[in-house]
XYZ file of C-alpha atoms in Angstrom:
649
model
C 6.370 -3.286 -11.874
C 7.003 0.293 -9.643
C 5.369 0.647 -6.332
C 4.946 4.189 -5.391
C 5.446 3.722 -1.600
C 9.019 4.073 0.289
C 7.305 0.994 2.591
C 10.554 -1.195 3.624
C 11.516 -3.447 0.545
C 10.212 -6.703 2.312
C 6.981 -5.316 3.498
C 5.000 -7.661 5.563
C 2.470 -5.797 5.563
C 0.490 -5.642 2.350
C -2.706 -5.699 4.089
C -5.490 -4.072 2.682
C -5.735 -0.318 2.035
C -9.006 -0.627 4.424
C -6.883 -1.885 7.505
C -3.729 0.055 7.061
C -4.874 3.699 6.348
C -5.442 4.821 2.791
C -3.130 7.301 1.090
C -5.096 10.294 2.133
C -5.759 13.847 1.168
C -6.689 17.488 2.555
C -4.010 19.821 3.916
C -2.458 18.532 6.818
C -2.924 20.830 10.191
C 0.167 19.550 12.470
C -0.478 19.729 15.900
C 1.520 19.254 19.147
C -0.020 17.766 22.595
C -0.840 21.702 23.590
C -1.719 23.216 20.114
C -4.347 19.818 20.333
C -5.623 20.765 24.141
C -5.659 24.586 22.879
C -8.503 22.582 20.067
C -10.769 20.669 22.610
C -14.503 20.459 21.578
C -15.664 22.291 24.427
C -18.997 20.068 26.836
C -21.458 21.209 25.092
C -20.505 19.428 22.105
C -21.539 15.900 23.449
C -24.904 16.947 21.827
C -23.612 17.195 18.362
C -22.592 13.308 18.498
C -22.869 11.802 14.860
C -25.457 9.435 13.394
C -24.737 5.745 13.701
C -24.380 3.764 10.685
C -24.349 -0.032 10.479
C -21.425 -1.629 9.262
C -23.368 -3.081 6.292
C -24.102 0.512 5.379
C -20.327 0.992 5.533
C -19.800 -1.817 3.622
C -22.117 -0.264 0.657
C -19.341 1.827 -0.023
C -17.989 0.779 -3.555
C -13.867 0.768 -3.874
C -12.195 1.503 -7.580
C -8.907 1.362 -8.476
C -7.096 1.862 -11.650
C -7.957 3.804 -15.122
C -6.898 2.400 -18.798
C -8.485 4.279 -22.177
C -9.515 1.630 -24.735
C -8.506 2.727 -28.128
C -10.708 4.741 -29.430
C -10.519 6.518 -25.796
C -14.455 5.890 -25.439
C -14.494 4.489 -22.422
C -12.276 3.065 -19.689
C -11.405 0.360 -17.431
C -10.858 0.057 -13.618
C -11.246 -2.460 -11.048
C -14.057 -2.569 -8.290
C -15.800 -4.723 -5.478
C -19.476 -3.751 -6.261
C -20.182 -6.913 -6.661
C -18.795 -7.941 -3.085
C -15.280 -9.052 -4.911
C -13.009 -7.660 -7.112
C -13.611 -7.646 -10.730
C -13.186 -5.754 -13.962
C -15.272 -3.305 -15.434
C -15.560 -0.938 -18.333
C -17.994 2.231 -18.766
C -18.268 5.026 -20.805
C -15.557 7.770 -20.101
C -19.068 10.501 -20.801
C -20.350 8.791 -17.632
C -22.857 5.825 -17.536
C -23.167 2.685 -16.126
C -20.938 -0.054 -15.863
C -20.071 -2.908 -17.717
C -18.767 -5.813 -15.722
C -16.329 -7.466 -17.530
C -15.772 -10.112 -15.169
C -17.695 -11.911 -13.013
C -15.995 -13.629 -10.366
C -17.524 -14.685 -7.068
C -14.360 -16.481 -5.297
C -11.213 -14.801 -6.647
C -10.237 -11.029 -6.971
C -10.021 -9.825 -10.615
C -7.532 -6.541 -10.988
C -7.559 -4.514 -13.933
C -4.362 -4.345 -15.985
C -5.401 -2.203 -19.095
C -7.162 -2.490 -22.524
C -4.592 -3.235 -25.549
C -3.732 -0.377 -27.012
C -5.468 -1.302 -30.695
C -8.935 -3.261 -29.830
C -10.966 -4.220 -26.813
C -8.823 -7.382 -25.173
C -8.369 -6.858 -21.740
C -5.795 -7.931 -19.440
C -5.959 -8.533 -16.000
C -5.009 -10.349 -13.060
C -5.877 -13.153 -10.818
C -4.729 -15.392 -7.715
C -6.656 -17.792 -5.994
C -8.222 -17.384 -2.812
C -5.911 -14.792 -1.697
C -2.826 -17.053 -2.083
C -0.640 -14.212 -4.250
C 0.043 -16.619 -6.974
C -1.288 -14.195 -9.380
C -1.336 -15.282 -13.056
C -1.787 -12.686 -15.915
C -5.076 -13.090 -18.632
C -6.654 -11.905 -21.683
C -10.469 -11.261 -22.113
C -10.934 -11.712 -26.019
C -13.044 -9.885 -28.080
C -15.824 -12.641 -27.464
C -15.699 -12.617 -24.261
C -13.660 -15.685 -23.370
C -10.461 -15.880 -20.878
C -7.084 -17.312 -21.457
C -4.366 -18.050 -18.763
C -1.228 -15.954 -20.396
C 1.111 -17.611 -17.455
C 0.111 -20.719 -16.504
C 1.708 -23.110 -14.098
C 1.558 -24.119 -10.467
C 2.562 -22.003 -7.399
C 3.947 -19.149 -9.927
C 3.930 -15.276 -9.735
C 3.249 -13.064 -13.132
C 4.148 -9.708 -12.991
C 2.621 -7.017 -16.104
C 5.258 -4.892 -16.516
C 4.523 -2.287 -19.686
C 3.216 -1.943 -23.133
C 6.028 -1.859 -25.415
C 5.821 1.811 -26.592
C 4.924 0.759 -30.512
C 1.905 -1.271 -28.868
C 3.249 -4.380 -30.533
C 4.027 -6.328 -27.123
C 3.761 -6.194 -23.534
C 6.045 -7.237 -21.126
C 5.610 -9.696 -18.450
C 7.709 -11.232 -15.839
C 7.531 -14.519 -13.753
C 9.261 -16.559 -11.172
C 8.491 -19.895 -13.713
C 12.122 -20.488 -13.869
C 12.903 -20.167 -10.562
C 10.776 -19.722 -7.677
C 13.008 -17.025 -6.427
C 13.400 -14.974 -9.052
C 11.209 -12.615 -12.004
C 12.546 -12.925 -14.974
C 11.131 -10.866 -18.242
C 9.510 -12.035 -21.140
C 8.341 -10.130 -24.490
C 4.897 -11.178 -25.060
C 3.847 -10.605 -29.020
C 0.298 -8.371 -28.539
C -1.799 -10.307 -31.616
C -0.505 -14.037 -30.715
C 1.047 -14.237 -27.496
C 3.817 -15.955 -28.037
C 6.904 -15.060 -25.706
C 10.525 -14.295 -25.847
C 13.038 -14.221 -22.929
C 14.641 -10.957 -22.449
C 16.537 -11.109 -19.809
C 17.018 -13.948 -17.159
C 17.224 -12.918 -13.225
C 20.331 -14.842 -12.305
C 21.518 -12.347 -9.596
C 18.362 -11.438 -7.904
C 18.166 -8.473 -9.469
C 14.506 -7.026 -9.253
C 13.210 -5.512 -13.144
C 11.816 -2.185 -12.484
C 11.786 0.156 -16.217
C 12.085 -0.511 -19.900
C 12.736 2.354 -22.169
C 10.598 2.747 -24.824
C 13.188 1.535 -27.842
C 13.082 -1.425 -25.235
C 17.211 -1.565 -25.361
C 17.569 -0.610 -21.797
C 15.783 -2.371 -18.166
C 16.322 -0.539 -15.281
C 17.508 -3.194 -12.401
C 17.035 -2.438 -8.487
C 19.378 -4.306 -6.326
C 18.414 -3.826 -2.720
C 20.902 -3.948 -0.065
C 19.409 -3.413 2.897
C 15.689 -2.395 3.233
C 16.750 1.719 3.458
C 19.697 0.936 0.991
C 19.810 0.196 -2.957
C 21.504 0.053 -6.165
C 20.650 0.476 -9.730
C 22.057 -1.462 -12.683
C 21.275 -1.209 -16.572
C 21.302 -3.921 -18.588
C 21.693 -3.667 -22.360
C 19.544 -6.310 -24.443
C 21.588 -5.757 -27.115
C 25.102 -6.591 -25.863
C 23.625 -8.202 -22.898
C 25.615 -6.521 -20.415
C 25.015 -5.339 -16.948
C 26.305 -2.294 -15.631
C 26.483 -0.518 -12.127
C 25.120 3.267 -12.083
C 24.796 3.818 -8.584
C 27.845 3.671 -6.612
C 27.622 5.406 -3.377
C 29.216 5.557 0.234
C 26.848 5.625 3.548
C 23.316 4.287 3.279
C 20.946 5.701 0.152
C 17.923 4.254 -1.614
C 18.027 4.423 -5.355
C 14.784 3.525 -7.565
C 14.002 3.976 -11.188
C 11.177 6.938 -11.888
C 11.352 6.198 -15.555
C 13.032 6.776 -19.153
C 12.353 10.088 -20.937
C 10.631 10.069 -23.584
C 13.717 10.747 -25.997
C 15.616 7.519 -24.376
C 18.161 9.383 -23.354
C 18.540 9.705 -19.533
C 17.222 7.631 -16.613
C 15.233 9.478 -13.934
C 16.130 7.854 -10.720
C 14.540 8.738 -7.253
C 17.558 9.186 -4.804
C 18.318 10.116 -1.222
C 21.958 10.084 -1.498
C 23.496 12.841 0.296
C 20.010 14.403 1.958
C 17.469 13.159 3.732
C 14.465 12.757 1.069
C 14.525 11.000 -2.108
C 14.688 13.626 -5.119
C 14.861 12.932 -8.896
C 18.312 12.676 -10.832
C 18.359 12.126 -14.589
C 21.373 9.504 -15.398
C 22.793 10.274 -18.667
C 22.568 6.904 -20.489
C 25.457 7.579 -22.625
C 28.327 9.474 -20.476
C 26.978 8.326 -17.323
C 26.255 11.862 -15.978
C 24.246 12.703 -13.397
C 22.127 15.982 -12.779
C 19.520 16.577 -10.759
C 16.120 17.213 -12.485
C 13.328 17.648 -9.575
C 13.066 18.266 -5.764
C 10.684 18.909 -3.160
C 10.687 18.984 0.649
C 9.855 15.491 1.181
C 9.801 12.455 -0.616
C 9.278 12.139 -4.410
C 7.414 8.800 -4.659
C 6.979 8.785 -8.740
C 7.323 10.848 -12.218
C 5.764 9.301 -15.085
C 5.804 10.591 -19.001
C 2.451 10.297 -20.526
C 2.312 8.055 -23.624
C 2.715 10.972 -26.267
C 5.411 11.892 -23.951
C 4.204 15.915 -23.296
C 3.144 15.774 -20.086
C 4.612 14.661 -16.295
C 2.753 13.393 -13.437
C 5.138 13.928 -10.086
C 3.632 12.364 -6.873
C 5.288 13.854 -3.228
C 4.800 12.231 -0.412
C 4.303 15.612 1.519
C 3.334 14.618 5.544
C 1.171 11.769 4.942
C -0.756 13.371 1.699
C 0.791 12.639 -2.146
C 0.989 16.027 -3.495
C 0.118 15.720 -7.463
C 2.300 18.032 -9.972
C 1.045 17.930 -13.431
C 3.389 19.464 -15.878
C 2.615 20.437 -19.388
C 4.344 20.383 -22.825
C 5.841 23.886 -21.700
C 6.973 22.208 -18.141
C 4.166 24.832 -16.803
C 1.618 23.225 -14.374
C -1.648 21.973 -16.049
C -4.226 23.712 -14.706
C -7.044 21.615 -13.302
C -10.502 22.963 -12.955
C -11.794 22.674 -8.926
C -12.394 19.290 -7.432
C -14.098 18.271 -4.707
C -11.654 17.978 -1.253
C -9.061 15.401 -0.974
C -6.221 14.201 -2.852
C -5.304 13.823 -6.579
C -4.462 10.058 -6.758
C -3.668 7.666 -9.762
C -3.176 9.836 -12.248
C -3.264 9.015 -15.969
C -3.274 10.434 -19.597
C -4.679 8.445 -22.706
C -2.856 7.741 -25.492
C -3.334 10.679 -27.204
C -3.014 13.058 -24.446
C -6.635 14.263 -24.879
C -8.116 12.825 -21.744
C -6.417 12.503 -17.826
C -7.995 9.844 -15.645
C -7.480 10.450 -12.025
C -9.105 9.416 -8.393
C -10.093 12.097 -5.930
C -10.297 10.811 -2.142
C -10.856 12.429 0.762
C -10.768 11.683 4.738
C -14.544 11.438 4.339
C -14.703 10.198 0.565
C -13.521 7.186 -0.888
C -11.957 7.521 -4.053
C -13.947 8.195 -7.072
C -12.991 8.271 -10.334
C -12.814 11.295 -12.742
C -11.953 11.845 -16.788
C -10.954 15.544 -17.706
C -10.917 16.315 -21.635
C -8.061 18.919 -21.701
C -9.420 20.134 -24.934
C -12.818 20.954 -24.320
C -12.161 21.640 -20.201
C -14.460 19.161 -19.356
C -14.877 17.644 -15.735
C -16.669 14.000 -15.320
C -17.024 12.522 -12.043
C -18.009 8.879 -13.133
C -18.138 6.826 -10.004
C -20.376 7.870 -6.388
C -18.302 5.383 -4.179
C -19.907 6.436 -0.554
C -22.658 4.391 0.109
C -25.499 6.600 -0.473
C -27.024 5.890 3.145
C -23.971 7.648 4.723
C -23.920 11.028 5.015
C -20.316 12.139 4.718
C -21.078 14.700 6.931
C -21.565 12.644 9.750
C -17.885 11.163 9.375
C -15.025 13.194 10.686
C -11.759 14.627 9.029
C -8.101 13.017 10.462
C -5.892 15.655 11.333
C -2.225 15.383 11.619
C -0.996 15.772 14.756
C 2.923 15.089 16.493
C 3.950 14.492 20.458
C 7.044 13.929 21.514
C 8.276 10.150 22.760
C 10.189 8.515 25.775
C 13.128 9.972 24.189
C 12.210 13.380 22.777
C 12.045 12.216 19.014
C 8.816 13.649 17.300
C 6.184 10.910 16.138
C 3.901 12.213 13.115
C 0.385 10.807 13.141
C -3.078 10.434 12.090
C -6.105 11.445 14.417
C -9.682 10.939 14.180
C -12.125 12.067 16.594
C -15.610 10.834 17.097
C -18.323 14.039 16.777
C -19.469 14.699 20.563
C -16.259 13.975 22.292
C -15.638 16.171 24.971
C -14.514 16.723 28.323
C -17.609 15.810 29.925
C -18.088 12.996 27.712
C -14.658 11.190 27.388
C -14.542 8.563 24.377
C -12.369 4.987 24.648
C -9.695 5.295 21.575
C -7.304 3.052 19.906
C -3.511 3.323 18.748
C -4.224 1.908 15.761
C -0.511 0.678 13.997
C 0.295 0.263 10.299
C 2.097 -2.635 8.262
C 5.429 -2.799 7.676
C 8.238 -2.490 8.794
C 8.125 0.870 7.299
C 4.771 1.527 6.340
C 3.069 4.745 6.603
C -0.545 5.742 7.970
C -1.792 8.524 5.489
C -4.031 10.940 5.227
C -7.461 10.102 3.063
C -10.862 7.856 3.677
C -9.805 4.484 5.811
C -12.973 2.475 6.146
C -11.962 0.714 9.334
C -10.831 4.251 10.605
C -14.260 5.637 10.019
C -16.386 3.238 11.535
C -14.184 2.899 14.980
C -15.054 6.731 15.036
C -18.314 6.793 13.993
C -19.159 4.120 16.995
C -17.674 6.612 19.437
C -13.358 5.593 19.327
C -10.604 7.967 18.770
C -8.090 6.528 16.594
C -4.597 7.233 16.564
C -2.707 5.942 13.600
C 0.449 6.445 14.507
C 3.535 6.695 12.725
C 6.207 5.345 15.209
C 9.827 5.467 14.276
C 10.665 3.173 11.497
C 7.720 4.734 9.011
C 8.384 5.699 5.318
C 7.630 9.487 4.693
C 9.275 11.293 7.000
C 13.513 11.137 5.795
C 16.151 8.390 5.836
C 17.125 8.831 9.738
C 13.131 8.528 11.145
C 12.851 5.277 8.588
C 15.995 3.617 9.678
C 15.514 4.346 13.451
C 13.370 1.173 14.081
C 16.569 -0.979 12.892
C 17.087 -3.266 15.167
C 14.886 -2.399 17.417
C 11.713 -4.166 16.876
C 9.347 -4.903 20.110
C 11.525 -1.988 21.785
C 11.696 1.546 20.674
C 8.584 1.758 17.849
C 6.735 -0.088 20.473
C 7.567 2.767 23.612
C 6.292 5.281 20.974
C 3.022 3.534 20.545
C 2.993 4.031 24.697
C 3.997 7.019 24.602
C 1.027 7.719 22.559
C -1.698 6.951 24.895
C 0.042 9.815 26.928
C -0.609 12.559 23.929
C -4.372 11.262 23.565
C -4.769 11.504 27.133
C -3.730 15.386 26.438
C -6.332 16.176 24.561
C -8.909 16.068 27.493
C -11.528 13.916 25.668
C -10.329 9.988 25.736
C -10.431 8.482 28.599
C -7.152 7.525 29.583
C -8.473 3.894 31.184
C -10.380 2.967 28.050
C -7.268 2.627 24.953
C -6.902 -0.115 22.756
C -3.965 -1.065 20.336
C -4.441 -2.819 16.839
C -2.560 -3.284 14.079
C -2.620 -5.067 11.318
C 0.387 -7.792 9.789
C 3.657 -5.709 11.354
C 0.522 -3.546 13.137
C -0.311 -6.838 14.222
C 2.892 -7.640 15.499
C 3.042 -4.308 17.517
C -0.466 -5.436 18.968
C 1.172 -8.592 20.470
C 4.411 -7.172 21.523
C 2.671 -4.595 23.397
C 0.548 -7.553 25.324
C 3.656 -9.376 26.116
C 6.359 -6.992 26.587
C 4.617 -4.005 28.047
C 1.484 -5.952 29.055
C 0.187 -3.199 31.658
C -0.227 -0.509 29.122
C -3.152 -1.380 27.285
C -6.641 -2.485 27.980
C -7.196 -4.654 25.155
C -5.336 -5.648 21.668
C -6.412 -6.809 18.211
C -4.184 -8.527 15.919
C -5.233 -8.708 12.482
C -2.637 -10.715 10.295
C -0.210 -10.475 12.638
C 3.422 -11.684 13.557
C 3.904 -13.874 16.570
C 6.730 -16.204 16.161
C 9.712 -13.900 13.952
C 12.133 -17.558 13.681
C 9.044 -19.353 11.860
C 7.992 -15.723 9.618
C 11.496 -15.181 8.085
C 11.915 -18.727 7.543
C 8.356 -19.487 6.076
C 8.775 -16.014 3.766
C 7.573 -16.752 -0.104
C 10.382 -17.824 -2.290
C 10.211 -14.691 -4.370
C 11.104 -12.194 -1.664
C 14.533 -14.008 -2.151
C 15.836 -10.841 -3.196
C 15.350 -8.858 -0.464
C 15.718 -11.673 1.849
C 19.067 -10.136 3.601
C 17.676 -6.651 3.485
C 14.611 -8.334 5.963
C 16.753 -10.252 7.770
C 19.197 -6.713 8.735
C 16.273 -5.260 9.199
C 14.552 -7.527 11.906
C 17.008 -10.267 12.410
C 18.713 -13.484 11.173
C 17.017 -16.747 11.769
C 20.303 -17.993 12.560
C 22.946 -15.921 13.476
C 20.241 -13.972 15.727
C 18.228 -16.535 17.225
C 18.148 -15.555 20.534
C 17.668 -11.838 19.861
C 14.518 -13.347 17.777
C 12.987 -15.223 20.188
C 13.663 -12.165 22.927
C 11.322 -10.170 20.567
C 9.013 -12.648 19.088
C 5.635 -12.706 21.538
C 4.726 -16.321 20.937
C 7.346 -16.673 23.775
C 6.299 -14.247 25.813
C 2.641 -15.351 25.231
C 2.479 -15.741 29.384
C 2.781 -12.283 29.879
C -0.540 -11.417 28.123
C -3.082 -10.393 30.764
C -5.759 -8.474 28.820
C -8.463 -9.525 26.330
C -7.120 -10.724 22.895
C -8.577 -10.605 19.442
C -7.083 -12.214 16.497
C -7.938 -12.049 12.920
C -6.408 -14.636 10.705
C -6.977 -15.176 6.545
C -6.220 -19.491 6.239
C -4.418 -18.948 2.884
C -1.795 -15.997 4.028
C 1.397 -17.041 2.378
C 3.355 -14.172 4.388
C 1.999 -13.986 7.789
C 0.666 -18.362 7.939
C -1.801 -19.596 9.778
C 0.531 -20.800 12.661
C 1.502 -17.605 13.520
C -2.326 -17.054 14.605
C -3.349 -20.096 15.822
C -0.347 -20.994 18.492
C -0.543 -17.951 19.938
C -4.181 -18.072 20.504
C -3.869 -21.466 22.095
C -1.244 -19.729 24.499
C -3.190 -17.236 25.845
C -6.312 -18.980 25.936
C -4.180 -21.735 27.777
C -3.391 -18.872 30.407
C -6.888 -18.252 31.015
C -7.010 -14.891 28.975
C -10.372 -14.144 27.162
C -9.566 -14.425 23.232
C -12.075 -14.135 20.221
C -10.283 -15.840 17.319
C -11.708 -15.089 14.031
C -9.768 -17.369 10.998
C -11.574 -16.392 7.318
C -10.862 -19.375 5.028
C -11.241 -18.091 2.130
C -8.955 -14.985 2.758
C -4.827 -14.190 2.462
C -3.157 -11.330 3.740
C -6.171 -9.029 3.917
C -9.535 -8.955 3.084
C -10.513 -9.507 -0.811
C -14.209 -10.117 -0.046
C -16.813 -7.488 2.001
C -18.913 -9.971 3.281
C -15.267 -10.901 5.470
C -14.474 -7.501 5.855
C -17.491 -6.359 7.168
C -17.732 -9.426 9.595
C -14.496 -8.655 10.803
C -15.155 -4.892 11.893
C -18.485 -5.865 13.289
C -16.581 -8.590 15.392
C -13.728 -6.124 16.254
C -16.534 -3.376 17.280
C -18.338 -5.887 19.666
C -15.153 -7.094 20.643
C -14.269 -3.367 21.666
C -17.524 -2.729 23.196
C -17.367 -5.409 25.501
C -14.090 -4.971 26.954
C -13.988 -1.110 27.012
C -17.234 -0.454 26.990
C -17.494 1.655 24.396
C-alpha cells in the first residue's frame, strides 16, 4: 500500500523508471557552474569518445524488481521483462536459472509474493496498460484465478496478516472513488470487509494483531493527516493535529503493537520518524537524518530495521540489528542498496544493488553463514559498462538566486574542442525527483554523444518542504525559468554547445516540454513530449475516479477546473500551441487513463496546422509508460533520430 517517494500525492507522472530517472546510487559530488568549469575534460579527450551501442543492445538489458522467500526460503520471487514484458519468475536463492512463472505476451505481470506456507503465488495484472490492475493466485498446479474480479476496478495487496492466515486487499469495487479493505482467508479466499472508505480516507498500515489501520488523509499535496481506526469499536480517531503546512505518513507498527512510527516534517524542513504511542497518544521522536526519511520497515521476526533516506538524490540504506547496531554487510559492487528485504526467519536479506552504470541486480545474503549471492547479470552482456558514464550531481543558481539540484551526464570525448548538443531532460510530477542510479534513456542520449541534464527545478521531492512547495501555483512560470536557466549552467561547462539544447520530459516532464515551446518558445532548439500534459481544464477533469482523494490537493496544487479557469487555460499550451516555432516530438501510449490520448493528438494537429515539423509517435498497446521493450526501444531510437536530425547530433 506505502510508496516510498515524497512525489506530490496526485502524481501525474508515474511514467516508467526508464523515462523519469531511476532512484540512483554512488556518492553524490555537488558541483556549482565554476567547481564544474574548474572539471572540464581538457581537448585532448575527444579521442577517448565511447563505443556506440545500438539501442537493441540497450534494450538487452534485463530489469527486476521485487524479492519474496517461498517457505522453505529455497528460492525467491521477483518480477522481470526478459521476456520483452513483465512477468513472474522464481529461481533458486543459491543462484541458478529462472523459472518463469508466467508467461504473458500482452499484459505486465508484477510479483506480489509467495504465501507464506506453500508455493501459490500472487501477483498482479492490468490490461494493456490501462491501471485497472486486478490481484491473482498461481495454484500449486499451475493454474490462475482472478482474486478481484469486475470491470474498470483497482485491487490494491496490502499485507500478509502477521499469523499468515490472510492477506489483505483493497479495491475501489464499491465505489469507483474509493479503496476499501477486505480480509482475504489465505487457504479459501473468501473475503471479509474491514473497513469501508466512506471519507476518502487512503489505507496505508495494519498492525500485526490487525486491530489498528493507519489512515492518510491528504490535504493538500505537501500537507496530511493521519487517523487510526479501531476494527474493534470501529472508531476513527485524529492523531495528527498540526498548525502550518506538514506531511504526515505511516512508516509502520512495531513489532510489539504498541506505537505507530509516522514519517513527519512538522516543525523542520525534512520528514523524520515519530513513534505515536497507541495508547496515551504520546509522541517521541525515534529517528532522524539530514534529509528525508522515505521508509522504516520491521522484518517479519521483528529483529531487524531497514531505514531508507532520501540523501541528495541517492536512498541511503540503514540496516539495524537485534542490538539496534548496524548490520554489517560484506562489500558490494558500486551503487545503491535498494529494496531491501529479510525472510521470514530472518536468515536471509534480499536486496537490489544499482548503479549509474548498472541496472539493478538482485542479491541474497545468508547472515548466518556470511554468504554473498549475486543472482541476476541485468546489463546486457554486449555493453561494456565501462563505456557508459557516471551522473554527477551538480547545482547553479536560477533567475532568482534559488539553488536547483540536478543530475548530469556527460558523453566520453566531450570537450572544448569538440562541443556535444545536450538536453534538459525534466521529471514527472508535480514533485517528482530525478535520482541518482542507471536510467536507460539517460544512458543511451549520452552514449550517442548528448549531455543530459535532469534537472530538479523547484517543486521536486527531496530537497525540504519550502523547495517542494515553491512550484505552487506556479506551473508554466517559475519551474519552467529554472529549466532556462539551465541551459545557461551547461553552457558553463565549456563542452555543450550552447546552440544545440533540447528539452524533454516525460507526463509533467512532458508538460514542461510544451510549456517551454509555447511560453518561452525562443529558448530551445527542439522539444520531446513523452506522455505529456497539453490541455490542464481537460487533465484534471478526465483524472481516474480513484485519485478522488487527493483530488483538491491536485487541484491547489495546479488549479481548479472551475474556479481557475482562466489561470488554466493561461498555462495550459494547447492554447498557446501558435507560439511553437521549433521541431516537435510527441510520444503518446492509446490506453493512458491519466495523461488521454487527446492531450497528444490536438496538440499535434496544432502545430502541425502552423506548419511546424512534428514526428508523432502513438503506441497502442501502451498506458502511461512503456510496459513492453519492443515500444521502448522504438521510442528512443525515434527520439535519437529525431535529435539527430534537428540538432545534428
Amino acid at each position: 500500500m506505502k510508496t516510498y517517494s515524497k512525489n506530490k500525492s496526485a502524481n501525474i507522472a508515474g511514467v516508467s523508471a526508464a523515462l523519469l530517472a531511476a532512484a540512483l546510487t554512488l556518492p553524490a559530488t555537488a558541483a556549482t557552474p565554476a567547481a564544474a568549469a574548474a572539471t572540464k575534460t581538457s581537448s585532448s579527450a575527444a579521442a577517448t569518445s565511447a563505443k556506440r551501442y545500438t539501442i537493441e543492445q540497450f534494450m538487452a538489458t534485463t530489469r527486476v524488481s521485487g524479492a519474496s522467500f517461498s517457505a522453505d526460503e529455497k528460492r525467491i520471487l521477483f518480477s522481470s521483462n526478459a521476456s520483452g514484458i513483465f512477468n513472474v519468475y522464481a529461481m533458486p536463492v543459491g543462484g541458478g536459472e529462472p523459472q518463469a512463472l508466467t508467461r504473458s505476451t500482452t499484459d505486465s505481470n508484477y510479483a506480489v509474493g509467495f504465501f507464506p506456507k506453500d508455493d501459490r503465488v500472487l501477483f498482479t495484472r492490468d490490461q494493456g496498460g490501462n491501471e485497472q490492475n486486478h490481484l491473482y493466485v498461481r495454484e500449486l498446479d499451475g493454474s490462475e484465478k482472478d482474486l478481484t474480479p469486475g470491470d474498470k476496478l483497482k485491487a490494491i495487496f496490502a499485507t500478509w496478516a502477521h499469523d499468515d492466515s490472510a492477506f489483505y486487499v483493497a479495491t475501489n469495487e464499491r465505489d469507483a472513488r474509493f479503496h476499501d479493505l477486505y480480509r482475504y482467508d489465505a487457504k479459501t479466499y473468501a473475503r471479509t470487509l474491514v473497513y469501508k472508505n466512506e471519507q476518502g480516507l487512503s489505507v496505508s498500515e495494519i498492525s500485526r494483531d490487525g486491530r489498528w489501520i493507519a489512515l492518510v488523509k491528504t490535504n493538500t499535496t505537501a500537507d496530511s493527516d493521519l487517523y487510526l481506526y479501531d476494527t474493534q469499536t470501529q472508531e476513527t480517531r485524529h492523531i495528527t493535529p498540526h498548525q502550518g503546512v506538514a506531511s504526515h505518513e505511516a512508516a509502520g507498527f512495531t513489532p510489539d503493537g504498541k506505537r505507530l512510527l509516522i514519517l513527519s516534517n512538522d516543525g523542520s524542513e525534512f520528514s523524520r520518524i515519530v513513534a505515536h504511542d497507541l495508547a496515551s497518544g504520546a509522541k517521541t521522536e525515534f529517528e532522524k537524518a539530514d534529509w528525508d526519511i522515505v521508509y522504516s520497515d520491521y522484518s517479519h521476526d521483528g529483529r531487524y530495521r531497514v531505514t531508507g533516506i532520501n540523501a541528495d538524490a541517492s536512498i541511503q540504506v540503514r540496516i539495524s540489528g537485534p542490538d539496534g547496531k548496524p548490520v554489517a554487510l560484506p562489500k558490494l559492487p558500486e551503487g545503491q542498496i535498494r529494496g531491501a528485504r529479510f525472510s521470514r526467519s530472518g536468515r536471509l536479506l534480499a536486496f537490489y544493488v544499482n548503479g549509474d552504470r548498472s541496472p539493478s541486480n538482485l542479491f541474497v545474503y545468508d547472515l548466518a553463514g556470511k554468504q554473498l549471492r549475486q543472482l541476476t547479470q541485468s546489463l546486457s552482456k554486449e555493453i561494456d559498462p565501462n563505456q557508459l558514464v557516471e551522473g554527477r550531481i551538480v547545482r547553479f543558481k536560477s533567475f532568482d538566486g534559488l539553488t536547483i539540484p540536478s543530475v548530469y551526464y556527460q558523453p566520453k570525448g566531450a570537450a572544448p574542442g569538440a562541443k556535444v548538443p545536450a538536453v534538459v531532460l525534466v521529471h514527472g510530477g508535480p514533485g517528482g525527483q530525478t535520482m541518482r542510479g542507471y536510467s536507460a534513456l539517460s544512458q543511451y542520449l549520452a552514449n550517442q554523444g548528448y549531455a543530459v541534464l535532469g534537472i530538479n527545478n523547484r517543486g521536486s521531492s527531496g530537497y525540504g518542504k519550502s523547495f517542494f512547495t515553491a512550484d505552487d501555483g506556479k506551473h508554466g512560470r517559475e519551474p519552467l525559468w529554472d529549466c532556462i536557466e539551465a541551459k545557461t549552467f551547461l553552457a558553463s561547462t565549456g563542452v555543450i554547445d550552447p546552440d544545440r539544447i533540447a528539452i524533454m520530459g516525460g507526463s509533467y516532464g512532458g508538460y514542461m516540454t510544451l510549456a517551454a515551446l509555447t511560453f518561452r518558445p525562443e529558448a530551445f532548439k527542439v522539444g520531446v513530449d513523452i506522455f505529456g500534459v497539453s490541455n490542464w481544464l481537460r487533465t484534471l477533469e478526465s483524472i481516474p475516479p480513484y485519485w478522488e482523494s487527493f483530488r483538491q490537493a491536485l487541484y491547489q496544487e495546479v488549479g481548479d477546473p472551475v474556479k481557475d479557469k482562466e489561470f488554466l487555460i493561461a498555462t495550459s499550451p494547447l492554447f498557446h500551441a501558435k507560439n511553437i516555432r521549433v521541431p516537435l516530438m510527441v510520444i503518446q501510449g492509446a490506453n493512458d487513463p491519466r495523461v488521454i490520448k487527446p492531450e497528444s493528438d490536438e496538440i499535434v494537429a496544432a502545430a502541425k496546422a502552423r506548419g511546424v515539423p512534428v514526428d508523432y509517435l502513438v503506441f497502442d498497446d501502451e498506458g502511461h509508460g512503456f510496459a513492453k521493450k519492443k515500444n521502448e526501444a522504438e521510442a528512443y531510437r525515434r527520439i535519437v533520430q529525431f535529435l539527430d536530425k534537428h540538432l545534428g547530433g
